[in-house]
PDB file of C-alpha atoms and ligand atoms in Angstrom:
ATOM      1  CA  MET W   1       0.000   0.000   0.000  1.00 53.00           C
ATOM      2  CA  HIS W   2       2.817   2.389   0.803  1.00 56.00           C
ATOM      3  CA  GLY W   3       4.286   1.573  -2.593  1.00 57.00           C
ATOM      4  CA  LEU W   4       1.081   2.773  -4.245  1.00 57.00           C
ATOM      5  CA  PHE W   5       0.325   5.911  -2.275  1.00 55.00           C
ATOM      6  CA  GLY W   6       3.522   6.778  -0.390  1.00 57.00           C
ATOM      7  CA  LYS W   7       3.945   6.379   3.367  1.00 56.00           C
ATOM      8  CA  ASP W   8       2.350   9.685   4.360  1.00 53.00           C
ATOM      9  CA  ASN W   9      -0.744   9.098   2.298  1.00 51.00           C
ATOM     10  CA  ALA W  10      -1.445   5.498   3.190  1.00 48.00           C
ATOM     11  CA  PHE W  11      -4.913   4.758   4.478  1.00 53.00           C
ATOM     12  CA  ASP W  12      -5.331   3.634   8.079  1.00 51.00           C
ATOM     13  CA  THR W  13      -7.120   0.386   7.308  1.00 50.00           C
ATOM     14  CA  PRO W  14      -6.183  -0.688   3.799  1.00 51.00           C
ATOM     15  CA  LYS W  15      -7.409  -4.158   2.869  1.00 60.00           C
ATOM     16  CA  PRO W  16      -4.662  -6.282   1.411  1.00 91.00           C
ATOM     17  CA  GLU W  17      -5.308  -7.252  -2.161  1.00 94.00           C
ATOM     18  CA  ARG W  18      -4.876 -10.919  -1.242  1.00 94.00           C
ATOM     19  CA  LEU W  19      -7.799 -10.743   1.186  1.00 95.00           C
ATOM     20  CA  MET W  20     -10.031  -9.077  -1.412  1.00 96.00           C
ATOM     21  CA  HIS W  21      -8.888 -11.643  -3.957  1.00 97.00           C
ATOM     22  CA  ARG W  22     -10.071 -14.439  -1.683  1.00 96.00           C
ATOM     23  CA  ILE W  23     -13.436 -12.765  -1.048  1.00 97.00           C
ATOM     24  CA  ILE W  24     -14.072 -11.994  -4.718  1.00 97.00           C
ATOM     25  CA  GLU W  25     -13.006 -15.495  -5.711  1.00 97.00           C
ATOM     26  CA  ILE W  26     -15.503 -17.038  -3.291  1.00 97.00           C
ATOM     27  CA  GLY W  27     -18.355 -14.708  -4.132  1.00 97.00           C
ATOM     28  CA  SER W  28     -18.195 -14.145  -7.897  1.00 98.00           C
ATOM     29  CA  ASN W  29     -17.240 -15.438 -11.314  1.00 98.00           C
ATOM     30  CA  PRO W  30     -15.290 -13.734 -14.109  1.00 97.00           C
ATOM     31  CA  GLY W  31     -17.488 -11.143 -15.785  1.00 97.00           C
ATOM     32  CA  ASP W  32     -19.646 -10.612 -12.693  1.00 97.00           C
ATOM     33  CA  LEU W  33     -20.263  -7.138 -11.332  1.00 97.00           C
ATOM     34  CA  VAL W  34     -18.613  -6.279  -7.993  1.00 98.00           C
ATOM     35  CA  LEU W  35     -19.901  -3.250  -6.068  1.00 97.00           C
ATOM     36  CA  ASP W  36     -18.055  -1.327  -3.367  1.00 97.00           C
ATOM     37  CA  SER W  37     -20.139   1.713  -2.475  1.00 95.00           C
ATOM     38  CA  PHE W  38     -17.486   2.869   0.048  1.00 95.00           C
ATOM     39  CA  ALA W  39     -14.425   2.578  -2.132  1.00 96.00           C
ATOM     40  CA  GLY W  40     -11.836   3.979   0.283  1.00 94.00           C
ATOM     41  CA  SER W  41      -8.458   3.441  -1.371  1.00 93.00           C
ATOM     42  CA  GLY W  42     -10.031   1.485  -4.255  1.00 96.00           C
ATOM     43  CA  THR W  43      -8.732  -1.973  -3.395  1.00 96.00           C
ATOM     44  CA  THR W  44     -11.991  -3.716  -4.330  1.00 97.00           C
ATOM     45  CA  GLY W  45     -12.042  -2.290  -7.852  1.00 98.00           C
ATOM     46  CA  ALA W  46      -8.320  -2.813  -8.389  1.00 97.00           C
ATOM     47  CA  VAL W  47      -8.526  -6.473  -7.396  1.00 98.00           C
ATOM     48  CA  ALA W  48     -11.831  -7.092  -9.193  1.00 98.00           C
ATOM     49  CA  HIS W  49     -10.347  -5.615 -12.366  1.00 98.00           C
ATOM     50  CA  LYS W  50      -7.250  -7.804 -12.200  1.00 98.00           C
ATOM     51  CA  MET W  51      -9.544 -10.803 -11.703  1.00 98.00           C
ATOM     52  CA  GLY W  52     -11.626 -10.130 -14.798  1.00 98.00           C
ATOM     53  CA  ARG W  53     -14.675  -8.871 -12.936  1.00 98.00           C
ATOM     54  CA  ARG W  54     -16.575  -5.738 -13.820  1.00 98.00           C
ATOM     55  CA  TRP W  55     -16.870  -3.321 -10.936  1.00 98.00           C
ATOM     56  CA  ILE W  56     -18.549  -0.190  -9.641  1.00 97.00           C
ATOM     57  CA  MET W  57     -17.014   1.894  -6.878  1.00 97.00           C
ATOM     58  CA  VAL W  58     -18.517   4.924  -5.163  1.00 96.00           C
ATOM     59  CA  GLU W  59     -16.452   7.266  -3.028  1.00 95.00           C
ATOM     60  CA  ILE W  60     -17.525  10.539  -1.452  1.00 92.00           C
ATOM     61  CA  GLY W  61     -14.085  11.750  -0.383  1.00 94.00           C
ATOM     62  CA  GLU W  62     -11.463  13.766  -2.216  1.00 94.00           C
ATOM     63  CA  HIS W  63      -9.348  10.618  -2.412  1.00 95.00           C
ATOM     64  CA  ALA W  64     -11.637   9.466  -5.242  1.00 96.00           C
ATOM     65  CA  ASP W  65      -9.582  11.932  -7.316  1.00 95.00           C
ATOM     66  CA  THR W  66      -6.283  11.796  -5.498  1.00 95.00           C
ATOM     67  CA  HIS W  67      -5.986   8.053  -4.873  1.00 95.00           C
ATOM     68  CA  VAL W  68      -8.665   5.851  -6.453  1.00 96.00           C
ATOM     69  CA  LEU W  69      -8.464   7.354  -9.929  1.00 97.00           C
ATOM     70  CA  PRO W  70      -4.646   7.199 -10.278  1.00 97.00           C
ATOM     71  CA  ARG W  71      -4.604   3.751  -8.706  1.00 97.00           C
ATOM     72  CA  LEU W  72      -7.030   2.341 -11.261  1.00 98.00           C
ATOM     73  CA  GLN W  73      -5.168   4.098 -14.070  1.00 97.00           C
ATOM     74  CA  LYS W  74      -2.036   2.221 -12.979  1.00 97.00           C
ATOM     75  CA  VAL W  75      -4.007  -1.017 -12.979  1.00 98.00           C
ATOM     76  CA  ILE W  76      -5.196  -0.336 -16.524  1.00 97.00           C
ATOM     77  CA  ASP W  77      -1.771   0.569 -17.900  1.00 97.00           C
ATOM     78  CA  GLY W  78      -0.121  -2.363 -16.116  1.00 97.00           C
ATOM     79  CA  THR W  79       2.300  -0.303 -14.016  1.00 97.00           C
ATOM     80  CA  ASP W  80       0.620  -1.492 -10.811  1.00 96.00           C
ATOM     81  CA  GLN W  81       2.644  -4.626 -10.180  1.00 94.00           C
ATOM     82  CA  GLY W  82       1.868  -4.746  -6.461  1.00 93.00           C
ATOM     83  CA  GLY W  83      -0.780  -6.720  -4.606  1.00 94.00           C
ATOM     84  CA  ILE W  84      -2.015  -9.731  -6.565  1.00 96.00           C
ATOM     85  CA  SER W  85      -0.600  -8.566  -9.906  1.00 95.00           C
ATOM     86  CA  LYS W  86       2.212 -11.106 -10.043  1.00 94.00           C
ATOM     87  CA  ALA W  87       0.023 -13.929  -8.735  1.00 94.00           C
ATOM     88  CA  VAL W  88      -2.526 -13.389 -11.517  1.00 96.00           C
ATOM     89  CA  ASP W  89       0.123 -12.364 -14.072  1.00 97.00           C
ATOM     90  CA  TRP W  90      -1.496  -8.964 -14.488  1.00 97.00           C
ATOM     91  CA  LYS W  91      -0.160  -7.031 -17.495  1.00 97.00           C
ATOM     92  CA  GLY W  92      -2.776  -4.265 -17.709  1.00 97.00           C
ATOM     93  CA  GLY W  93      -5.766  -3.801 -19.960  1.00 97.00           C
ATOM     94  CA  GLY W  94      -9.419  -2.859 -19.892  1.00 97.00           C
ATOM     95  CA  GLY W  95     -10.793   0.504 -18.876  1.00 96.00           C
ATOM     96  CA  PHE W  96     -13.354   2.303 -16.778  1.00 95.00           C
ATOM     97  CA  ARG W  97     -15.575   5.341 -16.782  1.00 93.00           C
ATOM     98  CA  TYR W  98     -15.326   7.967 -14.073  1.00 92.00           C
ATOM     99  CA  PHE W  99     -18.346  10.066 -13.152  1.00 86.00           C
ATOM    100  CA  THR W 100     -18.816  12.936 -10.735  1.00 84.00           C
ATOM    101  CA  LEU W 101     -22.271  12.653  -9.261  1.00 77.00           C
ATOM    102  CA  ALA W 102     -24.627  15.622  -9.290  1.00 68.00           C
ATOM    103  CA  PRO W 103     -25.757  17.111  -5.989  1.00 67.00           C
ATOM    104  CA  SER W 104     -28.663  15.408  -4.279  1.00 69.00           C
ATOM    105  CA  LEU W 105     -31.976  15.913  -6.079  1.00 66.00           C
ATOM    106  CA  LEU W 106     -33.880  16.342  -2.818  1.00 69.00           C
ATOM    107  CA  SER W 107     -33.301  18.662   0.100  1.00 73.00           C
ATOM    108  CA  GLN W 108     -35.403  19.629   3.104  1.00 77.00           C
ATOM    109  CA  ASP W 109     -37.065  23.025   3.324  1.00 74.00           C
ATOM    110  CA  LYS W 110     -37.335  24.932   6.589  1.00 79.00           C
ATOM    111  CA  TYR W 111     -40.429  22.940   7.548  1.00 79.00           C
ATOM    112  CA  GLY W 112     -38.622  19.641   7.061  1.00 76.00           C
ATOM    113  CA  ASN W 113     -40.483  18.776   3.852  1.00 72.00           C
ATOM    114  CA  TRP W 114     -38.504  17.037   1.158  1.00 69.00           C
ATOM    115  CA  VAL W 115     -38.451  19.198  -1.959  1.00 69.00           C
ATOM    116  CA  ILE W 116     -36.456  19.296  -5.171  1.00 67.00           C
ATOM    117  CA  ALA W 117     -33.174  20.995  -4.324  1.00 72.00           C
ATOM    118  CA  LYS W 118     -32.788  24.591  -5.501  1.00 71.00           C
ATOM    119  CA  ASP W 119     -29.723  23.625  -7.490  1.00 70.00           C
ATOM    120  CA  TYR W 120     -32.062  21.759  -9.805  1.00 70.00           C
ATOM    121  CA  ASN W 121     -34.109  23.369 -12.525  1.00 74.00           C
ATOM    122  CA  PRO W 122     -36.792  22.297 -14.989  1.00 76.00           C
ATOM    123  CA  ALA W 123     -34.216  21.276 -17.572  1.00 80.00           C
ATOM    124  CA  MET W 124     -32.753  18.872 -15.045  1.00 79.00           C
ATOM    125  CA  LEU W 125     -36.198  17.389 -14.405  1.00 78.00           C
ATOM    126  CA  ALA W 126     -36.550  16.897 -18.150  1.00 84.00           C
ATOM    127  CA  GLU W 127     -33.204  15.160 -18.236  1.00 84.00           C
ATOM    128  CA  ALA W 128     -34.141  12.920 -15.295  1.00 79.00           C
ATOM    129  CA  MET W 129     -37.463  11.970 -16.914  1.00 82.00           C
ATOM    130  CA  CYS W 130     -35.689  11.175 -20.188  1.00 86.00           C
ATOM    131  CA  LYS W 131     -33.377   8.798 -18.372  1.00 82.00           C
ATOM    132  CA  HIS W 132     -36.271   7.287 -16.440  1.00 80.00           C
ATOM    133  CA  MET W 133     -38.232   6.620 -19.634  1.00 86.00           C
ATOM    134  CA  GLY W 134     -35.246   5.255 -21.568  1.00 88.00           C
ATOM    135  CA  PHE W 135     -34.688   8.279 -23.823  1.00 93.00           C
ATOM    136  CA  THR W 136     -31.441  10.098 -24.548  1.00 93.00           C
ATOM    137  CA  TYR W 137     -31.640  13.683 -23.323  1.00 91.00           C
ATOM    138  CA  ALA W 138     -30.840  15.973 -26.245  1.00 92.00           C
ATOM    139  CA  PRO W 139     -33.077  19.058 -26.289  1.00 92.00           C
ATOM    140  CA  SER W 140     -33.421  20.660 -29.676  1.00 92.00           C
ATOM    141  CA  PRO W 141     -31.864  24.125 -30.016  1.00 92.00           C
ATOM    142  CA  ASN W 142     -34.525  24.898 -32.619  1.00 91.00           C
ATOM    143  CA  PRO W 143     -37.341  26.957 -31.017  1.00 88.00           C
ATOM    144  CA  GLN W 144     -39.787  25.357 -33.444  1.00 89.00           C
ATOM    145  CA  GLU W 145     -38.995  22.020 -31.797  1.00 92.00           C
ATOM    146  CA  TYR W 146     -39.954  23.205 -28.302  1.00 91.00           C
ATOM    147  CA  TRP W 147     -41.410  19.739 -27.767  1.00 92.00           C
ATOM    148  CA  LEU W 148     -38.148  17.879 -28.386  1.00 94.00           C
ATOM    149  CA  HIS W 149     -36.276  17.086 -25.172  1.00 93.00           C
ATOM    150  CA  GLY W 150     -34.789  13.759 -26.198  1.00 94.00           C
ATOM    151  CA  SER W 151     -35.115  10.731 -28.416  1.00 95.00           C
ATOM    152  CA  SER W 152     -35.119   6.958 -28.350  1.00 95.00           C
ATOM    153  CA  THR W 153     -34.831   6.479 -32.125  1.00 95.00           C
ATOM    154  CA  GLU W 154     -34.542   8.790 -35.122  1.00 94.00           C
ATOM    155  CA  THR W 155     -38.302   9.227 -35.180  1.00 96.00           C
ATOM    156  CA  ASP W 156     -39.358   8.750 -31.545  1.00 97.00           C
ATOM    157  CA  PHE W 157     -39.067  11.700 -29.183  1.00 97.00           C
ATOM    158  CA  ILE W 158     -39.922  12.825 -25.667  1.00 95.00           C
ATOM    159  CA  TYR W 159     -41.281  16.067 -24.269  1.00 94.00           C
ATOM    160  CA  VAL W 160     -41.342  16.812 -20.525  1.00 90.00           C
ATOM    161  CA  THR W 161     -43.465  19.561 -19.050  1.00 87.00           C
ATOM    162  CA  THR W 162     -44.880  20.256 -15.608  1.00 80.00           C
ATOM    163  CA  GLN W 163     -47.871  21.917 -17.231  1.00 82.00           C
ATOM    164  CA  SER W 164     -51.410  20.603 -17.668  1.00 86.00           C
ATOM    165  CA  LEU W 165     -52.053  20.292 -21.385  1.00 91.00           C
ATOM    166  CA  THR W 166     -55.375  21.221 -22.906  1.00 92.00           C
ATOM    167  CA  TYR W 167     -56.827  19.357 -25.861  1.00 94.00           C
ATOM    168  CA  ASP W 168     -55.870  22.283 -28.102  1.00 93.00           C
ATOM    169  CA  ALA W 169     -52.316  22.237 -26.847  1.00 92.00           C
ATOM    170  CA  CYS W 170     -52.018  18.555 -27.702  1.00 95.00           C
ATOM    171  CA  ALA W 171     -53.560  19.157 -31.125  1.00 95.00           C
ATOM    172  CA  LYS W 172     -50.977  21.863 -31.767  1.00 94.00           C
ATOM    173  CA  ILE W 173     -48.101  19.623 -30.624  1.00 95.00           C
ATOM    174  CA  ALA W 174     -49.420  16.673 -32.673  1.00 96.00           C
ATOM    175  CA  HIS W 175     -49.479  18.931 -35.727  1.00 95.00           C
ATOM    176  CA  ASP W 176     -45.952  20.237 -35.080  1.00 94.00           C
ATOM    177  CA  VAL W 177     -44.566  16.733 -34.577  1.00 96.00           C
ATOM    178  CA  GLY W 178     -46.131  15.559 -37.825  1.00 95.00           C
ATOM    179  CA  PRO W 179     -47.241  12.145 -39.037  1.00 94.00           C
ATOM    180  CA  ASN W 180     -43.791  10.594 -39.493  1.00 95.00           C
ATOM    181  CA  ARG W 181     -42.640  11.031 -35.927  1.00 96.00           C
ATOM    182  CA  SER W 182     -43.937   9.908 -32.540  1.00 97.00           C
ATOM    183  CA  LEU W 183     -43.766  11.775 -29.277  1.00 97.00           C
ATOM    184  CA  LEU W 184     -44.017  10.676 -25.660  1.00 96.00           C
ATOM    185  CA  ILE W 185     -45.348  13.565 -23.587  1.00 95.00           C
ATOM    186  CA  CYS W 186     -44.661  13.521 -19.843  1.00 91.00           C
ATOM    187  CA  CYS W 187     -46.857  16.186 -18.292  1.00 89.00           C
ATOM    188  CA  LYS W 188     -48.713  17.101 -15.152  1.00 84.00           C
ATOM    189  CA  ALA W 189     -52.140  16.327 -16.598  1.00 89.00           C
ATOM    190  CA  TYR W 190     -54.059  16.452 -19.850  1.00 93.00           C
ATOM    191  CA  ASP W 191     -57.599  17.039 -21.048  1.00 92.00           C
ATOM    192  CA  ASP W 192     -59.971  14.209 -21.842  1.00 90.00           C
ATOM    193  CA  GLY W 193     -59.421  13.145 -25.440  1.00 90.00           C
ATOM    194  CA  ALA W 194     -55.928  14.612 -25.582  1.00 87.00           C
ATOM    195  CA  ASP W 195     -54.481  11.117 -25.770  1.00 84.00           C
ATOM    196  CA  ALA W 196     -56.329  10.378 -29.024  1.00 92.00           C
ATOM    197  CA  PHE W 197     -53.679  11.774 -31.361  1.00 95.00           C
ATOM    198  CA  GLU W 198     -51.962   8.944 -33.197  1.00 95.00           C
ATOM    199  CA  ASN W 199     -48.468  10.352 -32.953  1.00 97.00           C
ATOM    200  CA  LEU W 200     -48.705  11.234 -29.239  1.00 97.00           C
ATOM    201  CA  THR W 201     -48.444   9.050 -26.150  1.00 96.00           C
ATOM    202  CA  MET W 202     -49.414  10.808 -22.949  1.00 95.00           C
ATOM    203  CA  VAL W 203     -48.117   9.928 -19.487  1.00 92.00           C
ATOM    204  CA  LYS W 204     -48.456  11.830 -16.271  1.00 90.00           C
ATOM    205  CA  ILE W 205     -45.359  12.628 -14.251  1.00 83.00           C
ATOM    206  CA  PRO W 206     -45.871  10.991 -10.852  1.00 74.00           C
ATOM    207  CA  THR W 207     -47.495  13.380  -8.401  1.00 70.00           C
ATOM    208  CA  SER W 208     -44.841  12.477  -5.872  1.00 65.00           C
ATOM    209  CA  ILE W 209     -42.272  14.095  -8.141  1.00 68.00           C
ATOM    210  CA  LEU W 210     -44.391  17.039  -9.227  1.00 67.00           C
ATOM    211  CA  GLN W 211     -45.279  17.958  -5.670  1.00 64.00           C
ATOM    212  CA  LYS W 212     -41.617  18.367  -4.907  1.00 61.00           C
ATOM    213  CA  CYS W 213     -41.046  20.801  -7.767  1.00 60.00           C
ATOM    214  CA  GLU W 214     -40.911  24.276  -6.366  1.00 55.00           C
ATOM    215  CA  TRP W 215     -37.859  25.799  -7.868  1.00 51.00           C
ATOM    216  CA  GLY W 216     -36.645  29.069  -6.511  1.00 47.00           C
ATOM    217  CA  ARG W 217     -39.008  29.293  -3.552  1.00 47.00           C
ATOM    218  CA  ASP W 218     -38.083  29.861   0.082  1.00 45.00           C
ATOM    219  CA  ASP W 219     -40.997  28.081   1.625  1.00 42.00           C
ATOM    220  CA  TYR W 220     -42.880  24.905   0.955  1.00 38.00           C
ATOM    221  CA  SER W 221     -45.688  25.113  -1.553  1.00 36.00           C
ATOM    222  CA  LEU W 222     -46.974  23.099  -4.452  1.00 33.00           C
ATOM    223  CA  ASN W 223     -46.402  25.830  -7.008  1.00 35.00           C
ATOM    224  CA  ILE W 224     -44.768  24.533 -10.114  1.00 35.00           C
ATOM    225  CA  GLN W 225     -42.572  26.486 -12.430  1.00 37.00           C
ATOM    226  CA  ASN W 226     -43.341  25.924 -16.048  1.00 40.00           C
ATOM    227  CA  LEU W 227     -40.925  24.361 -18.454  1.00 39.00           C
ATOM    228  CA  PRO W 228     -40.164  25.960 -21.819  1.00 41.00           C
ATOM    229  CA  MET W 229     -43.280  27.094 -23.714  1.00 43.00           C
ATOM    230  CA  ALA W 230     -44.546  28.911 -20.673  1.00 41.00           C
ATOM    231  CA  GLU W 231     -44.764  32.460 -19.447  1.00 41.00           C
ATOM    232  CA  ASP W 232     -41.614  34.502 -20.118  1.00 41.00           C
ATOM    233  CA  ASP W 233     -40.111  32.057 -22.551  1.00 38.00           C
ATOM    234  CA  ALA W 234     -43.284  31.367 -24.477  1.00 36.00           C
ATOM    235  CA  ALA W 235     -42.842  33.920 -27.226  1.00 36.00           C
ATOM    236  CA  GLU W 236     -39.210  33.031 -27.751  1.00 36.00           C
ATOM    237  CA  GLU W 237     -39.441  29.276 -27.467  1.00 35.00           C
ATOM    238  CA  ALA W 238     -42.808  28.497 -28.959  1.00 34.00           C
ATOM    239  CA  PRO W 239     -43.752  31.305 -31.291  1.00 32.00           C
ATOM    240  CA  SER W 240     -46.235  29.198 -33.196  1.00 33.00           C
ATOM    241  CA  THR W 241     -48.449  28.647 -30.141  1.00 32.00           C
ATOM    242  CA  ASP W 242     -49.567  32.277 -29.893  1.00 32.00           C
ATOM    243  CA  GLY W 243     -53.269  32.678 -29.424  1.00 31.00           C
ATOM    244  CA  LEU W 244     -54.041  29.088 -28.518  1.00 34.00           C
ATOM    245  CA  PRO W 245     -55.437  28.172 -25.115  1.00 38.00           C
ATOM    246  CA  LEU W 246     -52.572  25.768 -24.659  1.00 41.00           C
ATOM    247  CA  PHE W 247     -52.248  25.285 -20.960  1.00 40.00           C
ATOM    248  CA  GLY W 248     -55.069  24.365 -18.683  1.00 40.00           C
ATOM    249  CA  GLY W 249     -55.431  24.580 -14.955  1.00 39.00           C
ATOM    250  CA  GLU W 250     -56.461  21.779 -12.675  1.00 39.00           C
ATOM    251  CA  ASN W 251     -59.423  20.592 -14.743  1.00 36.00           C
ATOM    252  CA  GLY W 252     -57.562  18.352 -17.113  1.00 37.00           C
ATOM    253  CA  ASN W 253     -57.131  14.636 -16.948  1.00 41.00           C
ATOM    254  CA  GLY W 254     -55.091  14.879 -13.796  1.00 38.00           C
TER     255      GLY W 254
HETATM  256  C1  SAM Y   1     -13.367   2.071   5.457  1.00 94.27           C
HETATM  257  S1  SAM Y   1     -13.345   2.948   3.957  1.00 94.27           S
HETATM  258  C2  SAM Y   1     -13.695   1.734   2.758  1.00 94.27           C
HETATM  259  C3  SAM Y   1     -12.691   0.686   2.598  1.00 94.27           C
HETATM  260  C4  SAM Y   1     -12.788  -0.070   1.318  1.00 94.27           C
HETATM  261  N1  SAM Y   1     -14.127  -0.514   1.000  1.00 94.27           N
HETATM  262  C5  SAM Y   1     -11.841  -1.241   1.315  1.00 94.27           C
HETATM  263  O1  SAM Y   1     -12.271  -2.328   1.064  1.00 94.27           O
HETATM  264  O2  SAM Y   1     -10.668  -1.053   1.566  1.00 94.27           O
HETATM  265  C6  SAM Y   1     -14.892   3.819   3.936  1.00 94.27           C
HETATM  266  C7  SAM Y   1     -14.951   4.832   2.820  1.00 94.27           C
HETATM  267  O3  SAM Y   1     -16.308   5.166   2.611  1.00 94.27           O
HETATM  268  C8  SAM Y   1     -16.368   6.520   2.212  1.00 94.27           C
HETATM  269  N2  SAM Y   1     -17.735   7.004   2.403  1.00 94.27           N
HETATM  270  C9  SAM Y   1     -18.365   7.337   3.540  1.00 94.27           C
HETATM  271  N3  SAM Y   1     -19.629   7.714   3.314  1.00 94.27           N
HETATM  272  C10 SAM Y   1     -19.832   7.603   1.986  1.00 94.27           C
HETATM  273  C11 SAM Y   1     -20.946   7.850   1.141  1.00 94.27           C
HETATM  274  N4  SAM Y   1     -22.122   8.280   1.616  1.00 94.27           N
HETATM  275  N5  SAM Y   1     -20.821   7.639  -0.172  1.00 94.27           N
HETATM  276  C12 SAM Y   1     -19.634   7.201  -0.679  1.00 94.27           C
HETATM  277  N6  SAM Y   1     -18.529   6.942   0.081  1.00 94.27           N
HETATM  278  C13 SAM Y   1     -18.626   7.160   1.400  1.00 94.27           C
HETATM  279  C14 SAM Y   1     -15.330   7.189   3.071  1.00 94.27           C
HETATM  280  O4  SAM Y   1     -14.874   8.415   2.500  1.00 94.27           O
HETATM  281  C15 SAM Y   1     -14.239   6.136   3.121  1.00 94.27           C
HETATM  282  O5  SAM Y   1     -13.257   6.383   2.138  1.00 94.27           O
END
C-alpha cells in the first residue's frame, strides 16, 4: 500500500489485495459485477479488475480523485505490479468510466419537507425523466422544436413539461410533430381526449415528483414552475403557439 500511495498518504485500514482476492473469488465469477459503495483506497475495484470482474465503486471523499483514480489508471496501464498482480500475471488492460455525481436531487425546506433541491431546474427534471423513460436527453436548439427534449430512435421523441395540457395544446403539438414522428409527452395532466392523437403518447409525471417541484421558492408550496413554452419564454421558445389556449389549470385529466 505504501508503494502505491507513499507512506504519508497510506490509508489507516487498507485491505490487502490478497484478502479481497479471496473474497471476490468465493463470491463471484469472471465477468460478474462487484460493487463497493465505500471505495476507500479502491482496493476492491483494483482487485476485481485484475480478476476479470466488472466493478462499480462509489467514493464521497477527495481521495476518489487523489488516490482511487490514479490507482485504477495504474491497474489499466499495467504499471501497478503490487498486490495480486504477479500472482494473476497482471499485465494491464481494460478501462473504466469515471463520473462525478450531481448534488442530491432532494433537500429539506425549513419545515422539514422534502423538496427538489434549488440547485435543480426544470431542464434537469426533463433530463431525469428522459433517463427514467429510456430516452437520450438531447433538447433541440430549434425553437420550433420546443417539444423535443430527447429521443429513443430517429423518429421517436420525448417532451417533458410540468404543465397541464389542454386538448388544443395537444392538437398543436401533434401537428408540429407531424405524421412521421412519434412523441411521448410527460406532463402534469391532460384534457380528456388529448391522448387520441396517433403520434402522441401521454403519461403523467408521478405526483410524488411534481409535488416536490418548487424551484426558486423559500418556503414549501406546491407551485410549479413551467418548463419551456410557458410564461416569459413562451414567445421566444414556442412562437407558433400564440393565441391558442394551450395550458389548462387543474381541470384536465389529472
Ligand atoms: C473504510 S473505507 C472503505 C474501505 C474499502 N471498502 C476497502 O475495502 O478497503 C470507507 C470509505 O467510505 C467513504 N464514504 C463514507 N460515506 C460515503 C458515502 N455516503 N458515499 C460514498 N462513500 C462514502 C469514506 O470516505 C471512506 O473512504
